[in-house]
Amino acid sequence: MENKTNGSVEAKVVVENGQLPDPADWAFTDVVNYFKAAGFDEQATAFQDQEIDGKSLLLMTRNDVLTGLSIKLGPALKIYEYHVKPLQTQHLKSNANASLHAPQRVTR
């Protein structure tokens, strides 16, 4: 993901079926690159410092983002409302759909 010509990091998010890959599979570098690509370069370092991976991101509450990352209130609100919350919703929906289509185990 690093551009060898100028040393800058480029976030390349692969979109599958119009959606991002499941954040539960993201390493902390993927989380950092996601927020950099979304325009939160300065705030992405907080995710890097805390080594927040995709699973941790999906477990974050509003309070975690607003107070636990030590970032300014405005960007923290935007990060939670427009990124963390939608990623959590997408993850829950995709898991719900997967469980509906999975073979059911019969117990007696």
mmCIF file of C-alpha atoms in Angstrom:
data_model
loop_
_atom_site.group_PDB
_atom_site.id
_atom_site.type_symbol
_atom_site.label_atom_id
_atom_site.label_comp_id
_atom_site.label_asym_id
_atom_site.label_seq_id
_atom_site.Cartn_x
_atom_site.Cartn_y
_atom_site.Cartn_z
ATOM 1 C CA MET A 1 0.000 0.000 0.000
ATOM 2 C CA GLU A 2 2.980 2.296 -0.006
ATOM 3 C CA ASN A 3 3.735 4.328 -3.069
ATOM 4 C CA LYS A 4 7.448 3.838 -3.750
ATOM 5 C CA THR A 5 7.854 7.072 -5.722
ATOM 6 C CA ASN A 6 6.955 9.503 -2.970
ATOM 7 C CA GLY A 7 6.683 7.309 0.150
ATOM 8 C CA SER A 8 3.060 8.242 0.786
ATOM 9 C CA VAL A 9 0.580 5.668 1.957
ATOM 10 C CA GLU A 10 -2.339 5.045 -0.346
ATOM 11 C CA ALA A 11 -5.397 3.354 1.090
ATOM 12 C CA LYS A 12 -6.813 0.921 -1.400
ATOM 13 C CA VAL A 13 -10.057 -0.555 -0.202
ATOM 14 C CA VAL A 14 -11.387 -3.378 -2.321
ATOM 15 C CA VAL A 15 -15.143 -3.181 -2.689
ATOM 16 C CA GLU A 16 -17.033 -6.454 -2.992
ATOM 17 C CA ASN A 17 -20.634 -6.400 -4.244
ATOM 18 C CA GLY A 18 -20.855 -2.679 -3.548
ATOM 19 C CA GLN A 19 -19.702 -3.126 0.057
ATOM 20 C CA LEU A 20 -16.408 -3.029 1.895
ATOM 21 C CA PRO A 21 -14.838 -6.329 2.945
ATOM 22 C CA ASP A 22 -15.912 -7.476 6.407
ATOM 23 C CA PRO A 23 -14.147 -5.210 8.929
ATOM 24 C CA ALA A 24 -13.845 -8.164 11.325
ATOM 25 C CA ASP A 25 -11.045 -9.405 9.056
ATOM 26 C CA TRP A 26 -9.106 -6.110 9.044
ATOM 27 C CA ALA A 27 -5.695 -5.770 10.676
ATOM 28 C CA PHE A 28 -5.030 -2.530 12.548
ATOM 29 C CA THR A 29 -3.160 -1.203 9.499
ATOM 30 C CA ASP A 30 -6.326 -1.706 7.427
ATOM 31 C CA VAL A 31 -8.303 0.318 9.987
ATOM 32 C CA VAL A 32 -5.688 3.086 9.900
ATOM 33 C CA ASN A 33 -5.676 3.138 6.092
ATOM 34 C CA TYR A 34 -9.487 3.188 5.999
ATOM 35 C CA PHE A 35 -9.617 6.334 8.150
ATOM 36 C CA LYS A 36 -6.786 7.979 6.219
ATOM 37 C CA ALA A 37 -8.663 7.327 2.973
ATOM 38 C CA ALA A 38 -11.779 8.838 4.569
ATOM 39 C CA GLY A 39 -9.867 12.069 5.243
ATOM 40 C CA PHE A 40 -9.013 11.532 8.908
ATOM 41 C CA ASP A 41 -5.208 11.447 8.616
ATOM 42 C CA GLU A 42 -4.582 13.033 12.001
ATOM 43 C CA GLN A 43 -7.159 10.909 13.812
ATOM 44 C CA ALA A 44 -5.975 7.687 12.143
ATOM 45 C CA THR A 45 -2.842 7.846 14.288
ATOM 46 C CA ALA A 46 -5.021 7.320 17.382
ATOM 47 C CA PHE A 47 -6.236 4.029 15.909
ATOM 48 C CA GLN A 48 -2.633 3.146 15.093
ATOM 49 C CA ASP A 49 -1.353 4.025 18.575
ATOM 50 C CA GLN A 50 -4.044 1.860 20.170
ATOM 51 C CA GLU A 51 -3.565 -0.897 17.525
ATOM 52 C CA ILE A 52 -7.315 -1.084 16.934
ATOM 53 C CA ASP A 53 -8.031 -3.866 14.473
ATOM 54 C CA GLY A 54 -11.315 -4.574 12.731
ATOM 55 C CA LYS A 55 -12.754 -6.722 15.516
ATOM 56 C CA SER A 56 -11.956 -4.040 18.085
ATOM 57 C CA LEU A 57 -13.434 -1.371 15.819
ATOM 58 C CA LEU A 58 -16.694 -3.316 15.594
ATOM 59 C CA LEU A 59 -16.903 -3.480 19.390
ATOM 60 C CA MET A 60 -16.358 0.252 19.940
ATOM 61 C CA THR A 61 -19.119 2.294 21.514
ATOM 62 C CA ARG A 62 -19.786 5.963 20.923
ATOM 63 C CA ASN A 63 -18.153 6.725 24.263
ATOM 64 C CA ASP A 64 -15.031 4.745 23.296
ATOM 65 C CA VAL A 65 -14.583 6.867 20.173
ATOM 66 C CA LEU A 66 -15.407 10.180 21.870
ATOM 67 C CA THR A 67 -13.249 9.734 24.968
ATOM 68 C CA GLY A 68 -10.996 6.702 24.617
ATOM 69 C CA LEU A 69 -9.045 7.794 21.558
ATOM 70 C CA SER A 70 -8.126 11.308 22.755
ATOM 71 C CA ILE A 71 -9.217 12.972 19.530
ATOM 72 C CA LYS A 72 -11.186 16.194 19.134
ATOM 73 C CA LEU A 73 -14.936 16.013 19.619
ATOM 74 C CA GLY A 74 -16.000 17.053 16.099
ATOM 75 C CA PRO A 75 -13.924 14.497 14.205
ATOM 76 C CA ALA A 76 -14.722 11.840 16.829
ATOM 77 C CA LEU A 77 -18.463 12.348 16.295
ATOM 78 C CA LYS A 78 -18.057 12.125 12.521
ATOM 79 C CA ILE A 79 -15.893 9.014 12.803
ATOM 80 C CA TYR A 80 -18.443 7.268 14.987
ATOM 81 C CA GLU A 81 -21.646 8.349 13.213
ATOM 82 C CA TYR A 82 -20.465 8.111 9.607
ATOM 83 C CA HIS A 83 -17.931 5.299 9.785
ATOM 84 C CA VAL A 84 -17.906 3.097 12.903
ATOM 85 C CA LYS A 85 -21.686 2.807 13.260
ATOM 86 C CA PRO A 86 -22.313 2.033 9.551
ATOM 87 C CA LEU A 87 -19.493 -0.542 9.561
ATOM 88 C CA GLN A 88 -21.050 -2.189 12.621
ATOM 89 C CA THR A 89 -24.461 -2.228 10.927
ATOM 90 C CA GLN A 90 -23.004 -3.661 7.711
ATOM 91 C CA HIS A 91 -21.224 -6.377 9.696
ATOM 92 C CA LEU A 92 -24.366 -7.318 11.614
ATOM 93 C CA LYS A 93 -26.460 -7.453 8.440
ATOM 94 C CA SER A 94 -23.937 -9.579 6.570
ATOM 95 C CA ASN A 95 -23.675 -11.999 9.497
ATOM 96 C CA ALA A 96 -27.463 -12.183 9.791
ATOM 97 C CA ASN A 97 -27.765 -12.959 6.071
ATOM 98 C CA ALA A 98 -25.015 -15.571 6.297
ATOM 99 C CA SER A 99 -26.701 -17.308 9.217
ATOM 100 C CA LEU A 100 -30.036 -17.357 7.363
ATOM 101 C CA HIS A 101 -28.439 -19.160 4.430
ATOM 102 C CA ALA A 102 -26.304 -21.528 6.491
ATOM 103 C CA PRO A 103 -27.469 -25.119 6.878
ATOM 104 C CA GLN A 104 -29.380 -25.583 10.094
ATOM 105 C CA ARG A 105 -28.110 -28.150 12.562
ATOM 106 C CA VAL A 106 -30.781 -30.437 13.932
ATOM 107 C CA THR A 107 -30.468 -31.499 17.556
ATOM 108 C CA ARG A 108 -32.582 -34.183 19.143
#
